[in-house]
Amino acid sequence: MTIRILSPEVASQIAAGEVVERPASVVKELVENALDAGARAITVEIAAAGRTLMRVADDGVGIPADELTLAVERHATSKLVSADDLFRIATLGFRGEALASIGSVSRLTITAHTHEASAGARLRVEGGMIGKVEKVGAPVGTVIQVEDLFYNVPARLKFLKQDGTERRAIDALLTRYALAYPQVRFKLSEGNTPSLQTSGDGDRRAILAALYGVDVARQMLDVVSEEEGYRLSGFISPVALTRSNRKEITFFINGRWIQDTPLTAALIQAYHTLLMVGRYPLAALFLEAPPGEVDVNVHPAKAEVRFRNPDKVFSFVQRSARRAILAYTPVPQAALQNLWGSVPSGPWQADPAWDLAHDTGRRPGLNDEGLFPSGQQSSAIPPSSEDTQIPVPGQVPLLRLIGQIGATYLVAEGPDGLYLVDQHAAHERVLFEKLMAQHEKKSIPSQSLLTPAVVDLPPAGARLLEDQLTVLEHLGFQIEPFGNNAFQVRAIPALFTNSEPAGALRALVEDFEEDEAPLQNEIEARIAARVCKRMAVKAGQVLNPEEQRALLNDLETCLSPRTCPHGRPTMIHLSVDMLERQFGRKGPR
Ligand code: ADP
Ligand code: MG
């Protein structure tokens, strides 16, 4: 093939790929431009999750009519003159690329009016073709409208995720910018109801509720810390409030939302030994650093920065967060509580005397469909005297319950040695198989709640839940939208009636966020597995002997009793042979 220079059109579409990946990245660039223009109010309207329309209106300084054409040229910016400026940059933009990029892959209309001009002006760009500037009436400020994103690059269109996912990305983005700029009024809407609206009164706590929901926001701890020109402010979670992923950790550095920053690791370190393995804090932190200490020009979408002295910043963040955590947390109890879920209130269940005294029968709230069917009380048989009974792989033999240890594991004896059963994983498996069996028969009994539980969610979470309402309904939930980003749980699958529905629902939404677009046909099984995980007894939950036995019995009847629906083992087997070797009764000395 001959080497040739790309046509400007193709070149700009390629360049656009770096900046414009999805609707949310367009919104990000436009919102940053509005902030750079000194806007006090920013209104974002979208249609079809941003695919057909994104309109960002601001009341900033506007763009003079005779500069409009320049604004959509590549490398045209009013924010930077020399490369040195990069190290004292106070604006979010500086590359002069966003409008050109967006204009090359959409139908872009800019309407702007500056304070000095008598009228406004409008310019359209379609797939990179720049039109003529027209005079129009418009309020002071700028309105940028982007229609039919990627209409001329079908290949990129294919990479967009489901509407729900794209919409969530926009929600998440705007909520975070609203939090970073509390003195600016933000509004986001699709159709008539705004999903986010802030007052611009500078109160970050109020906006925090939009990000996390009211309950979580209330629990977040304040961080304020200053040192040698660095300042850290914002919110972090107390040790009792955690997530299974790092997605709720947000960092803004000098007003920019930075993703995947090493500072996330610094924050997590601040919680060292205070959180269980695999749990992460929530945070929305705003770091102000001297501009000369930060290189902002390391990423086309400006989503990363580099520090001149990373260790110093790292340690500053870690110490500041740690101080805030310790100031609010009575450490030993909190750590213990976290480890045990709820602190066990009595001696170990393995004590038979205590067992007897404590064996009050069924737990309140259990129903007949429920966790621990009361039918078979002691079907576990004593171990067979013939040691030849080898368990079928994948199945479990009949087990004789010995007791519960650490309020977490069941100890049982089988024909070939000792079994340690993880009560949570085992219960997950049991619930999952029951639920899926009912689901197959299309007869999941659901149980109305006496008092419907109301759950407040952050906008992004609310969108997620909305997307999955039908699936949850198939699984026996009855959940209805209940005002702005709130939901009312009216019924849950009868299998779960002993669990706390609001908490479980919130946890479910958190799980939804972990993977973006699951395959449609996998969704039900996957959501069922998650529901079961949330509804299953927890590690740290004291079970009475009847419950322990019922759990073992149920596990014995499972088709795949050896793993939980997520693939983790439900039990560990210590065979007689292994015990003998360990105690030196058998084998080489
Ligand atoms: P950058 O933000 O890196 O300068 P952009 O392509 O995003 O590059 O914007 C180009 C120029 O257009 C900006 O430098 C600014 O002068 C002008 N501009 C863009 N959006 C706005 C806005 N909302 N209000 C005022 N001026 C704007
Ligand atoms: Mg810009």
Coordinates of C-alpha atoms and ligand atoms in Angstrom, one line a residue:
M1 CA 0.0 0.0 0.0
T2 CA 1.2 3.5 -0.8
I3 CA 1.7 5.9 2.1
R4 CA -0.6 8.9 1.9
I5 CA -1.8 11.7 4.1
L6 CA -5.2 11.1 5.6
S7 CA -8.0 13.3 4.5
P8 CA -8.7 16.0 7.1
E9 CA -12.1 14.4 7.7
V10 CA -10.7 10.9 8.5
A11 CA -7.8 12.4 10.5
S12 CA -10.3 14.3 12.7
Q13 CA -12.5 11.3 13.2
I14 CA -9.5 9.3 14.4
A15 CA -8.5 12.1 16.7
A16 CA -12.0 12.4 18.0
G17 CA -11.8 8.8 19.2
E18 CA -9.4 9.9 21.9
V19 CA -11.7 12.5 23.3
V20 CA -15.2 11.3 22.4
E21 CA -15.8 7.7 23.5
R22 CA -19.4 7.8 24.5
P23 CA -22.2 10.3 25.3
A24 CA -20.8 10.9 28.8
S25 CA -17.5 12.0 27.4
V26 CA -19.3 14.6 25.3
V27 CA -21.2 15.8 28.4
K28 CA -17.9 16.0 30.3
E29 CA -16.2 18.2 27.7
L30 CA -19.2 20.5 27.4
V31 CA -19.6 20.8 31.2
E32 CA -15.9 21.6 31.6
N33 CA -16.2 24.3 29.0
A34 CA -19.2 25.8 30.8
L35 CA -17.2 25.8 34.1
D36 CA -14.2 27.4 32.4
A37 CA -16.6 30.1 31.1
G38 CA -17.5 30.9 34.6
A39 CA -21.1 29.6 34.5
R40 CA -23.2 29.8 37.7
A41 CA -25.9 27.5 36.2
I42 CA -25.4 24.5 33.9
T43 CA -28.4 22.7 32.5
V44 CA -28.0 19.4 30.7
E45 CA -30.8 17.8 28.7
I46 CA -30.4 14.5 27.0
A47 CA -32.6 12.2 24.8
A48 CA -32.2 8.5 24.2
A49 CA -29.4 8.4 26.8
G50 CA -27.5 11.0 24.9
R51 CA -27.5 9.2 21.5
T52 CA -29.9 11.5 19.8
L53 CA -29.5 14.6 21.8
M54 CA -27.3 16.3 24.4
R55 CA -27.8 19.9 25.1
V56 CA -25.7 21.8 27.6
A57 CA -26.7 25.4 28.4
D58 CA -24.7 27.7 30.5
D59 CA -24.8 31.3 31.7
G60 CA -21.1 31.9 31.3
V61 CA -19.2 34.5 29.3
G62 CA -20.4 33.2 25.9
I63 CA -18.3 33.2 22.6
P64 CA -18.0 36.2 20.4
A65 CA -19.7 35.7 17.0
D66 CA -16.4 36.3 15.1
E67 CA -14.7 33.5 17.2
L68 CA -17.3 30.8 16.7
T69 CA -15.7 29.3 13.6
L70 CA -12.3 29.3 15.4
A71 CA -13.8 27.5 18.4
V72 CA -14.6 24.5 16.4
E73 CA -11.2 24.3 14.8
R74 CA -8.7 21.8 16.2
H75 CA -6.1 23.2 18.5
A76 CA -8.0 26.4 18.9
T77 CA -8.3 27.5 22.5
S78 CA -8.6 30.7 24.5
K79 CA -7.1 29.1 27.5
L80 CA -3.4 28.6 26.7
V81 CA -0.7 30.3 24.7
S82 CA 2.6 28.6 25.5
A83 CA 3.5 25.2 26.7
D84 CA 4.7 26.7 30.0
D85 CA 1.2 27.7 30.7
L86 CA 0.3 24.1 31.2
F87 CA 2.0 24.3 34.6
R88 CA -0.1 27.2 35.8
I89 CA -3.3 26.2 34.2
A90 CA -6.4 27.2 36.1
T91 CA -8.9 26.0 33.5
L92 CA -10.2 22.5 32.9
G93 CA -9.7 22.7 29.1
F94 CA -6.5 23.6 27.3
R95 CA -6.2 21.2 24.4
G96 CA -8.6 23.1 22.1
E97 CA -9.8 19.8 20.8
A98 CA -13.2 19.0 22.2
L99 CA -15.5 21.0 20.0
A100 CA -13.6 20.1 16.9
S101 CA -13.8 16.4 17.8
I102 CA -17.4 16.5 18.8
G103 CA -18.2 18.4 15.6
S104 CA -16.6 15.8 13.4
V105 CA -18.7 12.9 14.8
S106 CA -22.1 14.5 15.3
R107 CA -24.4 17.4 14.3
L108 CA -23.2 20.2 16.5
T109 CA -24.9 23.5 17.0
I110 CA -23.4 26.3 19.1
T111 CA -25.4 29.2 20.1
A112 CA -23.6 31.9 22.1
H113 CA -24.1 35.4 23.2
T114 CA -21.5 37.5 25.0
H115 CA -22.3 40.3 27.4
E116 CA -20.9 43.0 25.0
A117 CA -22.7 41.8 21.8
S118 CA -26.1 43.1 20.9
A119 CA -27.3 39.7 19.7
G120 CA -26.3 36.1 19.8
A121 CA -24.8 34.0 17.0
R122 CA -25.2 30.4 15.9
L123 CA -23.0 28.0 14.1
R124 CA -23.7 24.5 12.9
V125 CA -21.1 21.8 12.2
E126 CA -22.2 18.5 10.6
G127 CA -19.8 15.6 10.5
G128 CA -16.9 18.1 10.4
M129 CA -18.5 20.4 7.8
I130 CA -18.5 23.9 9.3
G131 CA -21.5 26.0 8.3
K132 CA -22.0 29.8 8.3
V133 CA -22.4 32.0 11.4
E134 CA -25.9 33.3 11.7
K135 CA -27.3 36.1 14.0
V136 CA -29.9 34.9 16.5
G137 CA -31.6 36.1 19.7
A138 CA -30.2 34.2 22.7
P139 CA -29.6 34.9 26.4
V140 CA -26.0 35.6 27.5
G141 CA -24.1 32.4 27.7
T142 CA -23.6 29.4 25.5
V143 CA -25.9 26.5 24.4
I144 CA -24.2 23.6 22.8
Q145 CA -26.3 21.0 21.2
V146 CA -25.0 17.7 20.0
E147 CA -27.3 15.5 17.9
D148 CA -26.9 12.0 16.5
L149 CA -23.5 11.3 18.0
F150 CA -21.5 9.0 15.7
Y151 CA -24.1 9.1 13.0
N152 CA -21.3 9.2 10.5
V153 CA -19.0 6.6 12.2
P154 CA -21.3 3.6 12.5
A155 CA -18.4 1.5 13.8
R156 CA -18.2 3.6 17.0
L157 CA -21.9 3.5 17.4
K158 CA -21.7 -0.3 17.8
F159 CA -19.4 0.2 20.8
L160 CA -22.0 2.1 22.8
K161 CA -23.6 0.1 25.6
Q162 CA -27.2 -0.3 26.5
D163 CA -29.1 3.0 27.0
G164 CA -29.3 2.3 30.8
T165 CA -25.5 2.0 31.0
E166 CA -24.8 5.2 28.9
R167 CA -27.4 7.1 30.9
R168 CA -25.8 6.0 34.1
A169 CA -22.5 7.2 33.0
I170 CA -23.9 10.6 32.4
D171 CA -25.7 10.6 35.7
A172 CA -22.6 9.6 37.5
L173 CA -20.5 12.2 35.8
L174 CA -22.9 15.1 36.4
T175 CA -23.5 14.1 40.0
R176 CA -19.7 14.2 40.6
Y177 CA -19.2 17.5 38.9
A178 CA -22.1 18.9 40.9
L179 CA -20.4 17.8 44.1
A180 CA -17.0 19.2 43.0
Y181 CA -18.6 22.6 42.1
P182 CA -21.3 23.1 44.8
Q183 CA -21.5 26.8 44.1
V184 CA -22.8 26.1 40.5
R185 CA -26.4 25.1 39.9
F186 CA -26.6 21.9 38.0
K187 CA -29.6 20.3 36.4
L188 CA -29.8 17.1 34.4
S189 CA -33.0 15.9 32.7
E190 CA -34.1 13.4 30.1
G191 CA -37.8 14.2 29.3
N192 CA -39.6 16.3 31.9
T193 CA -38.3 15.1 35.2
P194 CA -34.9 16.2 36.3
S195 CA -32.8 13.3 37.7
L196 CA -30.4 15.7 39.3
Q197 CA -30.8 19.3 40.5
T198 CA -28.6 21.2 42.8
S199 CA -29.1 24.6 44.4
G200 CA -25.7 26.1 43.9
D201 CA -25.6 27.2 47.5
G202 CA -22.2 25.7 48.1
D203 CA -23.4 23.0 50.5
R204 CA -21.7 19.8 49.5
R205 CA -23.4 17.6 52.0
A206 CA -26.8 18.2 50.3
I207 CA -25.3 17.1 47.0
L208 CA -23.8 14.1 48.6
A209 CA -27.3 12.6 49.0
A210 CA -27.7 12.8 45.3
L211 CA -24.5 10.8 44.8
Y212 CA -25.1 8.1 47.5
G213 CA -28.7 8.3 48.6
V214 CA -29.8 10.0 51.9
D215 CA -28.9 7.2 54.3
V216 CA -25.4 6.7 53.1
A217 CA -24.7 10.4 52.8
R218 CA -25.7 11.0 56.4
Q219 CA -23.0 8.5 57.6
M220 CA -20.1 9.9 55.6
L221 CA -17.3 11.5 57.5
D222 CA -15.8 15.0 56.8
V223 CA -12.2 15.3 55.7
V224 CA -10.4 18.6 55.8
S225 CA -6.7 18.8 55.9
E226 CA -4.0 21.2 54.8
E227 CA -0.3 20.9 54.4
E228 CA 2.4 22.8 52.5
G229 CA 0.1 24.2 49.8
Y230 CA -1.9 21.0 49.5
R231 CA -5.5 20.8 50.7
L232 CA -7.7 17.8 50.9
S233 CA -11.4 18.1 51.6
G234 CA -14.5 16.0 51.1
F235 CA -16.1 12.9 52.5
I236 CA -15.1 9.3 53.3
S237 CA -17.0 6.4 54.7
P238 CA -16.8 5.2 58.3
V239 CA -15.4 1.7 58.6
A240 CA -18.9 0.1 58.9
L241 CA -19.9 1.4 55.5
T242 CA -18.1 -0.4 52.7
R243 CA -18.6 -1.6 49.1
S244 CA -17.4 -4.6 47.2
N245 CA -15.5 -2.5 44.6
R246 CA -13.7 0.8 44.3
K247 CA -16.2 2.5 42.1
E248 CA -17.5 4.7 44.8
I249 CA -14.2 6.3 45.3
T250 CA -14.1 9.6 43.5
F251 CA -11.1 11.9 43.3
F252 CA -11.0 15.5 42.0
I253 CA -7.6 17.0 41.6
N254 CA -7.6 20.7 41.1
G255 CA -11.2 20.6 39.9
R256 CA -10.7 17.7 37.5
W257 CA -12.3 14.3 38.0
I258 CA -9.4 11.9 37.9
Q259 CA -10.0 8.2 37.5
D260 CA -7.7 5.3 38.4
T261 CA -5.4 7.5 40.4
P262 CA -2.8 6.0 42.7
L263 CA -4.5 8.2 45.3
T264 CA -7.2 5.6 45.4
A265 CA -4.6 3.2 46.8
A266 CA -3.6 5.8 49.3
L267 CA -7.1 6.1 50.6
I268 CA -7.6 2.3 50.8
Q269 CA -4.4 2.1 52.8
A270 CA -5.8 4.6 55.3
Y271 CA -8.3 1.9 56.1
H272 CA -5.7 -0.8 56.5
T273 CA -6.8 -3.5 59.0
L274 CA -10.1 -1.7 59.5
L275 CA -11.9 -3.3 56.6
M276 CA -12.4 -6.9 55.6
V277 CA -10.5 -8.2 52.7
G278 CA -12.4 -7.4 49.5
R279 CA -14.3 -4.4 51.0
Y280 CA -13.6 -0.8 50.0
P281 CA -14.5 2.5 51.3
L282 CA -16.6 5.1 49.7
A283 CA -15.2 8.6 49.2
A284 CA -15.6 11.8 47.4
L285 CA -12.3 13.7 47.9
F286 CA -11.2 17.0 46.4
L287 CA -7.5 17.6 46.3
E288 CA -6.1 21.1 45.7
A289 CA -2.4 21.0 44.8
P290 CA -0.1 23.9 43.7
P291 CA -0.5 23.9 39.8
G292 CA 3.2 23.7 39.4
E293 CA 3.2 20.3 41.2
V294 CA 0.8 18.7 38.8
D295 CA 1.1 17.7 35.1
V296 CA -2.3 17.7 33.7
N297 CA -1.3 17.0 30.1
V298 CA -0.8 13.2 30.3
H299 CA -4.2 12.0 29.0
P300 CA -6.3 13.0 26.0
A301 CA -9.5 13.1 28.0
K302 CA -7.6 14.6 30.9
A303 CA -8.6 11.7 33.1
E304 CA -5.1 11.3 34.6
V305 CA -2.5 13.6 36.1
R306 CA 1.0 13.2 37.2
F307 CA 2.5 14.6 40.3
R308 CA 6.0 16.0 40.6
N309 CA 6.3 14.4 44.0
P310 CA 3.9 11.5 44.1
D311 CA 5.0 10.0 47.4
K312 CA 4.4 13.2 49.2
V313 CA 0.9 13.5 47.9
F314 CA 0.2 9.9 48.5
S315 CA 1.2 10.1 52.1
F316 CA -0.6 13.4 52.6
V317 CA -3.9 11.8 51.4
Q318 CA -3.3 8.6 53.4
R319 CA -2.6 10.5 56.7
S320 CA -5.5 12.9 56.3
A321 CA -7.9 10.1 55.7
R322 CA -6.6 8.0 58.5
R323 CA -6.9 10.8 60.9
A324 CA -10.5 11.4 59.9
I325 CA -11.4 7.7 60.3
L326 CA -9.7 7.4 63.7
A327 CA -11.3 10.6 64.9
Y328 CA -14.7 9.2 64.3
T329 CA -14.2 5.5 65.0
P330 CA -13.8 3.6 68.2
V331 CA -11.3 1.3 66.5
P332 CA -11.4 -2.0 68.3
Q333 CA -15.1 -2.5 68.5
A334 CA -15.7 -1.1 65.0
A335 CA -13.1 -3.5 63.5
L336 CA -14.6 -6.4 65.4
Q337 CA -18.1 -5.5 64.5
N338 CA -17.2 -5.3 60.9
L339 CA -15.4 -8.6 61.0
W340 CA -18.4 -10.3 62.6
G341 CA -21.2 -8.6 60.9
S342 CA -23.2 -8.3 64.0
V343 CA -21.3 -9.2 67.2
P344 CA -22.4 -12.6 68.5
S345 CA -24.2 -12.0 71.7
G346 CA -23.6 -15.3 73.4
P347 CA -21.0 -18.0 73.8
W348 CA -20.2 -20.3 70.9
Q349 CA -23.0 -22.4 69.7
A350 CA -20.9 -25.5 69.9
D351 CA -21.5 -25.6 73.7
P352 CA -24.3 -28.2 73.9
A353 CA -25.5 -26.9 77.3
W354 CA -25.9 -23.5 75.9
D355 CA -27.5 -24.9 72.8
L356 CA -30.2 -26.5 74.8
A357 CA -30.9 -23.4 76.8
H358 CA -30.9 -21.3 73.7
D359 CA -32.8 -23.5 71.4
T360 CA -36.0 -21.6 71.2
G361 CA -37.1 -23.1 68.0
R362 CA -37.9 -21.0 64.9
R363 CA -36.6 -17.6 64.5
P364 CA -39.1 -14.8 64.3
G365 CA -39.9 -13.9 60.8
L366 CA -39.4 -17.3 59.2
N367 CA -42.2 -18.6 57.1
D368 CA -43.0 -22.0 55.8
E369 CA -41.5 -21.4 52.4
G370 CA -38.6 -20.1 54.3
L371 CA -35.0 -20.7 55.0
F372 CA -35.3 -23.4 57.5
P373 CA -38.2 -25.7 56.8
S374 CA -39.1 -27.1 60.2
G375 CA -40.2 -30.5 58.8
Q376 CA -37.1 -32.6 59.2
Q377 CA -35.4 -32.1 62.5
S378 CA -32.8 -34.7 62.7
S379 CA -32.5 -36.5 59.4
A380 CA -28.8 -36.4 59.7
I381 CA -27.7 -39.9 60.5
P382 CA -24.7 -41.1 62.6
P383 CA -21.7 -41.8 60.5
S384 CA -21.6 -45.1 58.8
S385 CA -19.2 -47.6 60.4
E386 CA -18.2 -48.8 57.0
D387 CA -15.5 -46.6 55.8
T388 CA -16.0 -47.7 52.2
Q389 CA -18.8 -45.2 51.6
I390 CA -17.0 -42.7 49.3
P391 CA -18.8 -39.5 48.6
V392 CA -20.0 -39.0 45.0
P393 CA -17.9 -36.1 43.5
G394 CA -20.0 -33.0 43.6
Q395 CA -22.5 -34.5 46.0
V396 CA -22.3 -34.4 49.8
P397 CA -22.8 -37.4 52.0
L398 CA -25.2 -37.4 54.9
L399 CA -23.7 -35.3 57.6
R400 CA -24.0 -35.3 61.3
L401 CA -24.0 -31.8 62.8
I402 CA -21.6 -31.1 65.5
G403 CA -22.1 -27.4 65.9
Q404 CA -21.3 -23.9 64.8
I405 CA -17.9 -22.2 65.2
G406 CA -17.1 -18.6 65.1
A407 CA -20.8 -18.0 64.2
T408 CA -19.6 -18.6 60.7
Y409 CA -18.9 -22.3 60.0
L410 CA -20.8 -25.4 60.7
V411 CA -18.8 -28.4 61.8
A412 CA -20.1 -31.8 60.7
E413 CA -19.0 -35.4 60.6
G414 CA -19.4 -37.4 57.5
P415 CA -18.6 -41.0 56.6
D416 CA -15.1 -40.0 55.8
G417 CA -14.0 -37.4 58.2
L418 CA -14.8 -33.9 59.1
Y419 CA -16.6 -31.3 57.1
L420 CA -16.4 -27.6 57.7
V421 CA -19.3 -25.8 56.0
D422 CA -19.3 -22.1 55.3
Q423 CA -22.8 -21.2 56.4
H424 CA -23.1 -18.2 54.1
A425 CA -21.9 -19.9 51.0
A426 CA -24.0 -22.9 51.8
H427 CA -27.1 -20.9 52.3
E428 CA -26.5 -19.0 49.1
R429 CA -26.4 -22.3 47.2
V430 CA -29.6 -23.5 48.9
L431 CA -31.5 -20.4 48.2
F432 CA -30.3 -20.2 44.7
E433 CA -31.4 -23.7 43.8
K434 CA -34.8 -23.2 45.4
L435 CA -35.3 -19.9 43.7
M436 CA -34.3 -21.2 40.3
A437 CA -36.5 -24.3 40.7
Q438 CA -39.4 -22.1 41.5
H439 CA -38.5 -19.9 38.6
E440 CA -38.4 -22.7 36.2
K441 CA -41.9 -23.7 37.3
K442 CA -42.8 -20.0 36.9
S443 CA -44.2 -20.1 40.4
I444 CA -42.1 -18.0 42.7
P445 CA -44.3 -17.3 45.7
S446 CA -43.9 -13.8 46.8
Q447 CA -44.7 -12.3 50.2
S448 CA -46.2 -8.9 50.7
L449 CA -44.4 -6.8 53.3
L450 CA -46.6 -5.5 56.1
T451 CA -44.8 -2.2 55.9
P452 CA -43.4 -1.6 52.5
A453 CA -39.8 -0.6 52.7
V454 CA -38.7 2.6 51.0
V455 CA -35.2 2.8 49.5
D456 CA -33.5 6.0 48.4
L457 CA -30.9 5.6 45.8
P458 CA -28.4 7.8 44.1
P459 CA -29.6 8.7 40.5
A460 CA -27.2 6.3 38.9
G461 CA -28.3 3.5 41.2
A462 CA -31.9 4.4 40.5
R463 CA -31.5 4.1 36.8
L464 CA -29.8 0.7 37.3
L465 CA -32.6 -0.6 39.4
E466 CA -35.2 0.7 36.9
D467 CA -33.5 -1.3 34.2
Q468 CA -33.8 -4.5 36.2
L469 CA -37.3 -4.1 37.7
T470 CA -38.8 -6.6 35.3
V471 CA -36.2 -9.2 36.1
L472 CA -36.7 -8.6 39.8
E473 CA -40.5 -8.9 39.3
H474 CA -40.0 -12.3 37.6
L475 CA -38.1 -13.3 40.7
G476 CA -40.9 -12.5 43.0
F477 CA -40.1 -8.9 44.0
Q478 CA -42.7 -6.2 43.7
I479 CA -40.9 -2.8 43.6
E480 CA -42.4 0.4 42.5
P481 CA -40.8 3.8 41.7
F482 CA -41.6 6.1 44.7
G483 CA -40.8 9.6 43.8
N484 CA -37.4 10.9 42.8
N485 CA -34.8 8.1 42.8
A486 CA -36.8 6.3 45.6
F487 CA -38.4 2.9 45.4
Q488 CA -40.9 1.1 47.5
V489 CA -40.5 -2.6 48.0
R490 CA -44.0 -4.0 48.5
A491 CA -43.2 -7.7 48.2
I492 CA -40.3 -10.0 48.1
P493 CA -39.8 -13.7 47.2
A494 CA -41.3 -15.7 50.1
L495 CA -38.0 -17.6 50.3
F496 CA -36.4 -14.5 51.8
T497 CA -38.9 -13.2 54.3
N498 CA -36.5 -13.2 57.1
S499 CA -34.1 -10.7 55.5
E500 CA -34.0 -7.0 55.5
P501 CA -35.4 -6.0 52.1
A502 CA -34.2 -2.3 51.9
G503 CA -30.6 -3.2 52.8
A504 CA -30.6 -6.1 50.4
L505 CA -32.0 -4.0 47.6
R506 CA -29.4 -1.4 48.1
A507 CA -26.7 -4.0 48.1
L508 CA -28.1 -5.5 44.9
V509 CA -27.9 -2.2 43.1
E510 CA -24.3 -2.0 44.2
D511 CA -23.7 -5.3 42.6
F512 CA -25.4 -4.4 39.4
E513 CA -22.8 -1.7 39.0
E514 CA -20.0 -4.2 38.9
D515 CA -20.6 -5.3 35.4
E516 CA -21.9 -3.0 32.9
A517 CA -23.9 -4.9 30.3
P518 CA -24.6 -8.5 31.2
L519 CA -26.0 -10.7 28.4
Q520 CA -29.7 -10.6 28.4
N521 CA -30.2 -14.3 28.8
E522 CA -27.8 -14.5 31.7
I523 CA -29.4 -11.7 33.6
E524 CA -32.0 -13.7 35.5
A525 CA -29.7 -16.4 36.8
R526 CA -27.1 -13.8 37.6
I527 CA -29.4 -11.5 39.4
A528 CA -30.9 -14.5 41.2
A529 CA -27.5 -15.5 42.4
R530 CA -26.9 -12.0 43.7
V531 CA -30.2 -11.8 45.4
C532 CA -29.4 -15.0 47.1
K533 CA -26.0 -13.8 48.1
R534 CA -27.6 -10.8 49.7
M535 CA -30.4 -12.7 51.4
A536 CA -28.4 -15.6 52.7
V537 CA -27.4 -15.8 56.4
K538 CA -24.2 -14.0 56.9
A539 CA -20.9 -15.0 58.5
G540 CA -21.2 -13.9 62.1
Q541 CA -24.9 -14.8 62.4
V542 CA -25.6 -17.2 65.2
L543 CA -27.8 -20.0 64.1
N544 CA -29.7 -22.2 66.5
P545 CA -29.1 -26.0 66.2
E546 CA -32.3 -26.5 64.3
E547 CA -31.3 -23.9 61.8
Q548 CA -27.9 -25.4 61.5
R549 CA -29.3 -28.9 60.9
A550 CA -31.9 -27.6 58.4
L551 CA -29.2 -25.8 56.4
L552 CA -27.1 -29.0 56.2
N553 CA -30.2 -31.0 55.2
D554 CA -31.0 -28.5 52.5
L555 CA -27.5 -28.5 51.3
E556 CA -27.6 -32.3 51.0
T557 CA -30.5 -32.1 48.6
C558 CA -28.8 -29.5 46.3
L559 CA -27.7 -30.4 42.8
S560 CA -24.3 -28.7 43.2
P561 CA -23.9 -28.5 46.9
R562 CA -20.1 -28.0 46.9
T563 CA -20.0 -24.5 45.6
C564 CA -21.9 -21.3 46.1
P565 CA -23.6 -19.9 42.9
H566 CA -20.5 -17.7 42.5
G567 CA -18.2 -20.7 42.4
R568 CA -16.7 -20.4 45.9
P569 CA -16.5 -23.7 47.9
T570 CA -19.3 -24.2 50.5
M571 CA -17.3 -26.7 52.4
I572 CA -13.9 -28.1 53.3
H573 CA -13.4 -31.8 53.8
L574 CA -10.7 -33.1 56.2
S575 CA -10.7 -36.8 55.5
V576 CA -9.9 -39.5 58.1
D577 CA -6.8 -40.4 56.1
M578 CA -5.6 -36.8 56.1
L579 CA -6.3 -36.4 59.8
E580 CA -4.3 -39.6 60.5
R581 CA -1.4 -38.4 58.5
Q582 CA -1.4 -35.0 60.1
F583 CA -1.4 -36.6 63.6
G584 CA 1.4 -38.9 62.6
R585 CA -0.7 -42.0 63.0
K586 CA -0.1 -43.1 59.4
G587 CA 2.5 -42.7 56.6
P588 CA 6.1 -41.8 56.8
R589 CA 7.4 -40.1 59.9
Ligands
ADP1 P1 -10.6 23.9 25.2 O1 -11.6 23.8 26.2 O2 -9.5 22.9 25.4 O3 -10.1 25.3 25.0 P2 -12.7 23.3 23.3 O4 -12.6 22.7 22.0 O5 -13.4 22.6 24.4 O6 -11.2 23.5 23.8 O7 -13.2 24.8 23.2 C1 -12.6 25.7 22.3 C2 -12.8 27.1 22.8 O8 -14.2 27.4 22.6 C3 -12.5 27.3 24.2 O9 -11.2 27.6 24.4 C4 -13.4 28.5 24.6 O10 -12.8 29.7 24.2 C5 -14.6 28.3 23.7 N1 -15.7 27.7 24.4 C6 -16.2 26.4 24.3 N2 -17.2 26.2 25.0 C7 -17.5 27.4 25.6 C8 -18.6 27.8 26.5 N3 -19.5 27.0 27.0 N4 -18.6 29.1 26.9 C9 -17.6 30.0 26.5 N5 -16.6 29.6 25.6 C10 -16.6 28.3 25.2
MG2 MG -12.9 22.2 26.4

